[in-house]
Short mmCIF file of C-alpha atoms and ligand atoms in Angstrom, two decimals:
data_model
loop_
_atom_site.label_atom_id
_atom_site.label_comp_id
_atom_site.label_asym_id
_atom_site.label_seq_id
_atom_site.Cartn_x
_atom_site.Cartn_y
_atom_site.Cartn_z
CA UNK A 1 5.48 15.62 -22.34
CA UNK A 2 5.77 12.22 -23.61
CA UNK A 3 6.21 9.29 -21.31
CA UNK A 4 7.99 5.77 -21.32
CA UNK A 5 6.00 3.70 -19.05
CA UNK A 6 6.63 -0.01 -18.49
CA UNK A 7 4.35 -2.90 -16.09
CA UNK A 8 6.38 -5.18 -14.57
CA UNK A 9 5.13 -8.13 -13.25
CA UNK A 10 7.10 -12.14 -12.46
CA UNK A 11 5.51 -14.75 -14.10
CA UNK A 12 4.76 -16.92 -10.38
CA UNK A 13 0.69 -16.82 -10.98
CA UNK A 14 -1.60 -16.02 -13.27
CA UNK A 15 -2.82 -12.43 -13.25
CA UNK A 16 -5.66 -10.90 -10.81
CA UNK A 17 -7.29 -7.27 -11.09
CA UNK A 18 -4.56 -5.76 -9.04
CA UNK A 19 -1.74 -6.97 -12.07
CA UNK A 20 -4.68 -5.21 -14.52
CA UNK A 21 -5.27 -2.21 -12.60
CA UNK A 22 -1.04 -1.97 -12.69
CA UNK A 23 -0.61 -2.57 -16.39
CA UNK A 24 -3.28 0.25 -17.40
CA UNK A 25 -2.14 2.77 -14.87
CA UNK A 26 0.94 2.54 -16.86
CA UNK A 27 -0.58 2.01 -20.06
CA UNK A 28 -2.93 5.18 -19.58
CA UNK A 29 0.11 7.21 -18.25
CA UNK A 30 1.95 6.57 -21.38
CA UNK A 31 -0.95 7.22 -23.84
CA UNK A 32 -2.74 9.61 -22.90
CA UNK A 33 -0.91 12.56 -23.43
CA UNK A 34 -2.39 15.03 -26.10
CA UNK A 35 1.37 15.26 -27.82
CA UNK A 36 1.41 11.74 -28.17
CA UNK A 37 4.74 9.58 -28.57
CA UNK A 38 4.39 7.45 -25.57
CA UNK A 39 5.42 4.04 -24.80
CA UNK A 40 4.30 1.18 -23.14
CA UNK A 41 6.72 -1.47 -22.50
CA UNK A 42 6.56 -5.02 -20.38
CA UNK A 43 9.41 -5.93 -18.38
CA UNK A 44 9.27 -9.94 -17.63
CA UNK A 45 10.69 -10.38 -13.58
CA UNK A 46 12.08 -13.67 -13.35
CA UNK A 47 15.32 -13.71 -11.56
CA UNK A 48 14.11 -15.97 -9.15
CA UNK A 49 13.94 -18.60 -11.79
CA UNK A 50 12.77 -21.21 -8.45
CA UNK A 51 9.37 -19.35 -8.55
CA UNK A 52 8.80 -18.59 -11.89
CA UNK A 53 7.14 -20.84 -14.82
CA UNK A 54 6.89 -20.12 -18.34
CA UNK A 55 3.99 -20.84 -18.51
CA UNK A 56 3.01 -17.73 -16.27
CA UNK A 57 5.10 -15.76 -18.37
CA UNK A 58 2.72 -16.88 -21.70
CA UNK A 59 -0.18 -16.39 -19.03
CA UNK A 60 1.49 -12.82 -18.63
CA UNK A 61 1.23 -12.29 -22.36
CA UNK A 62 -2.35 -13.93 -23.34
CA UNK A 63 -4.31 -11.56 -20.38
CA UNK A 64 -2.40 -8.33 -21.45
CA UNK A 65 -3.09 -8.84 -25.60
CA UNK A 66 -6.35 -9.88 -24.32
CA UNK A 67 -7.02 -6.64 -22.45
CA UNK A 68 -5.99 -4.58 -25.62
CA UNK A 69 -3.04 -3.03 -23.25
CA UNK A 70 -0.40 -3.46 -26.48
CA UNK A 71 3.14 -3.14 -25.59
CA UNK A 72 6.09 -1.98 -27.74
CA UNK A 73 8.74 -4.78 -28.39
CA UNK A 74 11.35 -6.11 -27.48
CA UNK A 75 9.86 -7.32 -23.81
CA UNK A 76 12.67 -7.24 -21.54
CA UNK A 77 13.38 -10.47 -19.65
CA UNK A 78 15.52 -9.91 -16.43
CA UNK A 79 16.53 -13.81 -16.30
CA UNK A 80 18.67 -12.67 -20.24
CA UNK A 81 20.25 -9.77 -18.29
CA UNK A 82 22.50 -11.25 -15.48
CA UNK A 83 26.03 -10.25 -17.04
CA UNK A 84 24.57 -6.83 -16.56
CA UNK A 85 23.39 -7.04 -13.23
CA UNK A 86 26.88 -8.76 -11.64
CA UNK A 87 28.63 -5.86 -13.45
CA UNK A 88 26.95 -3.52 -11.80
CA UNK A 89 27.28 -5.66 -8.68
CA UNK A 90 30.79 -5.48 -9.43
CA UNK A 91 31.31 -1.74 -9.60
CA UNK A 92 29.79 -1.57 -5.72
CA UNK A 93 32.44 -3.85 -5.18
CA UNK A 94 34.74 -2.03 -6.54
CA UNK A 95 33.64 1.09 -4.92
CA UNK A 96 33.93 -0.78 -1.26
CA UNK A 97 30.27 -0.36 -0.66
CA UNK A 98 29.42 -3.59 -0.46
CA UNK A 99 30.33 -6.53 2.38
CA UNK A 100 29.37 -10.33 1.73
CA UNK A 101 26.95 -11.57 4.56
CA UNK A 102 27.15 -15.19 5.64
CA UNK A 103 24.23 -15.13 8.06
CA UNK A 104 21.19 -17.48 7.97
CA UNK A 105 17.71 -16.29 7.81
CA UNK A 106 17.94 -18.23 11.54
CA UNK A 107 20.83 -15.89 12.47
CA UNK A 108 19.32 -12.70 11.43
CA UNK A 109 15.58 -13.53 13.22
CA UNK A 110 17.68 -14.58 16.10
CA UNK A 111 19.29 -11.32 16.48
CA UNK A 112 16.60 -9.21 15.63
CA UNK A 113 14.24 -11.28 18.36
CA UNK A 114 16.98 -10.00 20.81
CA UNK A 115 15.66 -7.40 23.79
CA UNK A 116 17.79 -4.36 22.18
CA UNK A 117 17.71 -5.56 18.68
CA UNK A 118 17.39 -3.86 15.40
CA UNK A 119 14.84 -1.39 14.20
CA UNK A 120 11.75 -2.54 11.99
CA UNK A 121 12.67 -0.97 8.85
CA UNK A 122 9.85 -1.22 5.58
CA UNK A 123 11.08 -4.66 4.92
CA UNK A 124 11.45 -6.14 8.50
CA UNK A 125 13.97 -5.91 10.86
CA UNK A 126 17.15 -4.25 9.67
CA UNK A 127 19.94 -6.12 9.50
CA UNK A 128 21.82 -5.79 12.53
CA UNK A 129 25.50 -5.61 10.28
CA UNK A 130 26.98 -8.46 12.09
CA UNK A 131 28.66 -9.14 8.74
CA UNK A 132 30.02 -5.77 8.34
CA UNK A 133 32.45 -6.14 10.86
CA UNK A 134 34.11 -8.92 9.47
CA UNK A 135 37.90 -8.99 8.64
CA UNK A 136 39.22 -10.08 5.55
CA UNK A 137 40.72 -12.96 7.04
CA UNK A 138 37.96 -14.22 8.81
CA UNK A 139 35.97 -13.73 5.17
CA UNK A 140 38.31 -15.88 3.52
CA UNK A 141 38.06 -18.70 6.13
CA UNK A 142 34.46 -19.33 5.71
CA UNK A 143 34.54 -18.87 2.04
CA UNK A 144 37.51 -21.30 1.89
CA UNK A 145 34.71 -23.42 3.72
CA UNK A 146 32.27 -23.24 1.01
CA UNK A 147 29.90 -20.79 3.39
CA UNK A 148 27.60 -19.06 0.71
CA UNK A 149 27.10 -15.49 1.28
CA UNK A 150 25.08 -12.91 0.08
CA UNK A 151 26.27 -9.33 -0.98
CA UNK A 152 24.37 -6.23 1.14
CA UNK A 153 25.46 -2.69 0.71
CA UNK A 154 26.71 -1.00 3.58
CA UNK A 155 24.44 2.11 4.04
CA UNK A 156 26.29 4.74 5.94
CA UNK A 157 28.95 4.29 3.12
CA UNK A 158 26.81 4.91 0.52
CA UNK A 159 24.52 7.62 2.23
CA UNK A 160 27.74 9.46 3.12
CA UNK A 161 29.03 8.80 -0.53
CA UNK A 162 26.31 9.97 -1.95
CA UNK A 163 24.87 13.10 0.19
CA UNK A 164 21.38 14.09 0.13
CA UNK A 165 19.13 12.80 -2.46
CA UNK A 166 15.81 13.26 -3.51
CA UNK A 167 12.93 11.79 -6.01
CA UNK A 168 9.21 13.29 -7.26
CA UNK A 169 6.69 11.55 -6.88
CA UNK A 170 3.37 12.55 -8.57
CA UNK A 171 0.70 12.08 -5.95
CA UNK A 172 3.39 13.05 -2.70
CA UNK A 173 5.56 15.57 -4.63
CA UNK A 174 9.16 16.26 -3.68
CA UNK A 175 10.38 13.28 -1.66
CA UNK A 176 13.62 13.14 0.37
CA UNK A 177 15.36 9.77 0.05
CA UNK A 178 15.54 7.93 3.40
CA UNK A 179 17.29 4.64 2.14
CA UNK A 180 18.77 4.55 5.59
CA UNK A 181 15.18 2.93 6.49
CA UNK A 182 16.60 -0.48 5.23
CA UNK A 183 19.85 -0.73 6.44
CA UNK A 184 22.23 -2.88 4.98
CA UNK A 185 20.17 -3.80 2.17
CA UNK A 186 20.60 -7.14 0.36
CA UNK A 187 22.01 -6.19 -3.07
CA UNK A 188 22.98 -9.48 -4.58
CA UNK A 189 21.32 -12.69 -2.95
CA UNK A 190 23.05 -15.51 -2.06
CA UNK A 191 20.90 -18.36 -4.33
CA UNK A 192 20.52 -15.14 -7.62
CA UNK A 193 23.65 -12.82 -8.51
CA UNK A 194 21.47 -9.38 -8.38
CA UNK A 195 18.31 -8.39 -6.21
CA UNK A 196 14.89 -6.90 -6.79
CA UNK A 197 16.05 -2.99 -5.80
CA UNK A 198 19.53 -3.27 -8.36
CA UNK A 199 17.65 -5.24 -11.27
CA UNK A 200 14.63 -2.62 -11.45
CA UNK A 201 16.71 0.34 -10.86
CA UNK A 202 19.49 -0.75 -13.84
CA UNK A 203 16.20 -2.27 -16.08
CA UNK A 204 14.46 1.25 -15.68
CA UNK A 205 17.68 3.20 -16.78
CA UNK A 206 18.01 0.77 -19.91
CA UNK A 207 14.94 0.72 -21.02
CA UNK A 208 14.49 4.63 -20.58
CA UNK A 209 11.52 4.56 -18.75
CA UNK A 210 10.93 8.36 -17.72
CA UNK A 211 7.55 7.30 -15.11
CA UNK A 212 7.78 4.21 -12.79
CA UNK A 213 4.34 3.31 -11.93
CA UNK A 214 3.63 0.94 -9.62
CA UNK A 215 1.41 0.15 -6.59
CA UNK A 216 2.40 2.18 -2.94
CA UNK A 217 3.51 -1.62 -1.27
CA UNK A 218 6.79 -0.27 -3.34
CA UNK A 219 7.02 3.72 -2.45
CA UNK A 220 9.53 2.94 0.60
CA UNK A 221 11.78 0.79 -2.00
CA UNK A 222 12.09 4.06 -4.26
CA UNK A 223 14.38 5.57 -1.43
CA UNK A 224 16.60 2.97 -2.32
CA UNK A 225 16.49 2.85 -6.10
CA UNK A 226 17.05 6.48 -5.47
CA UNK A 227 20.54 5.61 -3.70
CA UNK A 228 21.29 3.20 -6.24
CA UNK A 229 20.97 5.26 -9.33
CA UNK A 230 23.49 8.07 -7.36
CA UNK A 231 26.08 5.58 -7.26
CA UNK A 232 25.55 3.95 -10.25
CA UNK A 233 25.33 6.96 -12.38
CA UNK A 234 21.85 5.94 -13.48
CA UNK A 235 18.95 8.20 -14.28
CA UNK A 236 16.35 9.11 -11.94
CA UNK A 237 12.86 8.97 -13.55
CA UNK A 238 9.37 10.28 -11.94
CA UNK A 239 7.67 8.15 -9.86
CA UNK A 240 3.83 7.65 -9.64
CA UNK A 241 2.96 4.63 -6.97
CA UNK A 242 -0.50 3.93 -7.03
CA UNK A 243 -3.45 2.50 -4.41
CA UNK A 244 -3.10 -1.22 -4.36
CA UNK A 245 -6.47 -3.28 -5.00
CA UNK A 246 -7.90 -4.93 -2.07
CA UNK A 247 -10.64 -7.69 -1.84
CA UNK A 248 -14.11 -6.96 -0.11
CA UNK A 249 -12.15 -8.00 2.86
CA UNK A 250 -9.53 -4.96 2.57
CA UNK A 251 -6.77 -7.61 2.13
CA UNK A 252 -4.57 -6.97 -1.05
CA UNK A 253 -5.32 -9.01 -3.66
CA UNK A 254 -1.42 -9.97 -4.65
CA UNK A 255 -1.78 -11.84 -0.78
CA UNK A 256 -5.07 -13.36 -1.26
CA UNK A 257 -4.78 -17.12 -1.91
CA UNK A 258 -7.68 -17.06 -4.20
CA UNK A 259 -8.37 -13.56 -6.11
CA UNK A 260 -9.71 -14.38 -9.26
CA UNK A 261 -7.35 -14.26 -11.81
CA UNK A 262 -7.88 -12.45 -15.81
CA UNK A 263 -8.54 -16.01 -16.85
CA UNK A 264 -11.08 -17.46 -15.01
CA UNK A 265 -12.88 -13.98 -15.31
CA UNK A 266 -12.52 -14.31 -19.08
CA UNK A 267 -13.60 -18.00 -19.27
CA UNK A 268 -16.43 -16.61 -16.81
CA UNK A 269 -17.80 -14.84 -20.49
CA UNK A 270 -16.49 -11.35 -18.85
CA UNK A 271 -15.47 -9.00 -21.94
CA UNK A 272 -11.80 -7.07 -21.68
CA UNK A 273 -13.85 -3.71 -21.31
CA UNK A 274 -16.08 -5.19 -18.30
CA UNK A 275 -12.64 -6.11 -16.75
CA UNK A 276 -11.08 -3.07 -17.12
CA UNK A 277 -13.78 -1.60 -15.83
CA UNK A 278 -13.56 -4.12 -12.62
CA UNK A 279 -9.97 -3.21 -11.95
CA UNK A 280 -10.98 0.47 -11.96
CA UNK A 281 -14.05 0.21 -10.10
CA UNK A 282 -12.51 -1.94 -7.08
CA UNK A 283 -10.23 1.50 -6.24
CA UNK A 284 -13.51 3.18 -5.81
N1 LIG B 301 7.67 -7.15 -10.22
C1 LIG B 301 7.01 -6.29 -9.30
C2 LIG B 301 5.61 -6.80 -9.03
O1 LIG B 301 5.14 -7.69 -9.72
C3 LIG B 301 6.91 -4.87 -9.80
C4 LIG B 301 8.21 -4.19 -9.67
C5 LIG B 301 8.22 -2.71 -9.94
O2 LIG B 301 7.26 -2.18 -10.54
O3 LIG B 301 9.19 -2.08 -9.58
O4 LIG B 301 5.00 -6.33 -8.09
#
């Protein structure tokens, strides 16, 4: 069968080996089926337009083209797509599943540092939901105060909305969504109207992408794209989350201060095909 894949990186660095390893996972995954017809598309992540730089973004471009990984058009820039996300935002809203949160990051290490205090869930602490039990009154006091707030979604309304779920996953098979993991996830942040899980979940559904591929740092957010897709009435693709590279040191090269990036390796005099072959070879 034919696949749409898509890489989808946010233009706040220039690219390493671990961002070219990514792109022709996806690339290869699209192509190289013996029927034919797949597609390779870029997604541009820039809703936190604080971190991100065009120039990146052109940087983003240049080492892709440069590696011969060709993507269809139109590239698909989240920071163009907002309306879409707050509508979506919206129809959680609307649904009662989600509760604006006025704590600080302050507030929510405070009360996670507590003796009895929340579970570590695959992002950090969980929430504790001090939010959630908020009255509408006392909501529209501090927002009458000009308290920002972010939106999260309360999970035991949308677990119990939803039922059991599940996802496939091509190198762990049949997966049972746990979105519970997270807690009250953040779904809309308080500086950016939308979130990473709801603007890849909607961007995959628009763009029809059939295989996600991306590195295993992002298999535990899957459980909640999962969740998000039931009550948004989204497709559910496959999923296909892949080793991540690491340095000599076994550190991750997306947390390395200074992995060298598709540039300097090209201005080194390395060819595309030596640094393809570099991205492969560092998975063993
Ligand atoms: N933007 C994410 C990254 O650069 C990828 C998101 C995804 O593939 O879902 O790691």
């Amino acid at each position: 069968m034919s696949q749409v894949t898509r890489t989808a990186p946010s233009p706040t660095g220039r690219l390493h080996l671990g961002h070219a390893y990514s792109a022709i996972f996806a690339f290869e995954a699209a192509h190289s089926s013996k029927s034919g017809g797949g597609r390779f598309l870029l997604r541009i992540e820039d809703i936190d337009r604080q971190r991100c730089r065009p120039e990146f973004e052109q940087g983003i471009f240049e080492d892709l083209r440069w590696l011969g990984l060709a993507w269809e058009m139109p590239v698909r820039r989240q920071s163009e797509h907002m309306a879409e996300y707050e509508a979506a935002v919206a129809r959680l809203r609307a649904d009662g599943l989600v509760y604006p949160c006025f704590c600080t990051r302050a507030e929510i290490a405070q009360a996670a540092s507590a003796p009895h205090g929340p579970p570590l869930g695959p992002d950090g602490p969980v929430y504790p939901g001090t939010c959630r039990a908020l009255s509408e009154d006392e909501r529209a006091v501090k927002t009458a105060a000009g308290a920002v707030y972010a939106l999260r979604l309360d999970m035991a309304a949308a677990v119990a909305r939803t039922g059991r779920l599940e996802w496939h996953d091509r190198a762990q098979g049949c997966v049972t969504a746990a979105p519970e993991l997270f807690g009250d996830v953040v779904i809309a942040r308080k500086d950016i109207p939308t979130s990473y899980h709801l603007s890849v979940t909607l961007d995959d559904h628009v763009q029809g992408i059939t295989l996600v591929t991306r590195g295993e740092d992002l298999f535990a957010s899957t459980h909640v794209h999962r969740l998000l897709q039931a009550l948004l009435g989204l497709t559910t693709p496959e999923y296909h989350h892949h080793p991540l590279v690491r340095g000599p040191d076994g550190e991750r090269l997306a947390k390395r201060a200074h992995a060298p990036t598709l540039q300097s390796l090209r201005e080194a005099g390395h060819s595309p095909a030596e640094v393809q072959r570099m991205a492969l070879d560092s998975l063993g």
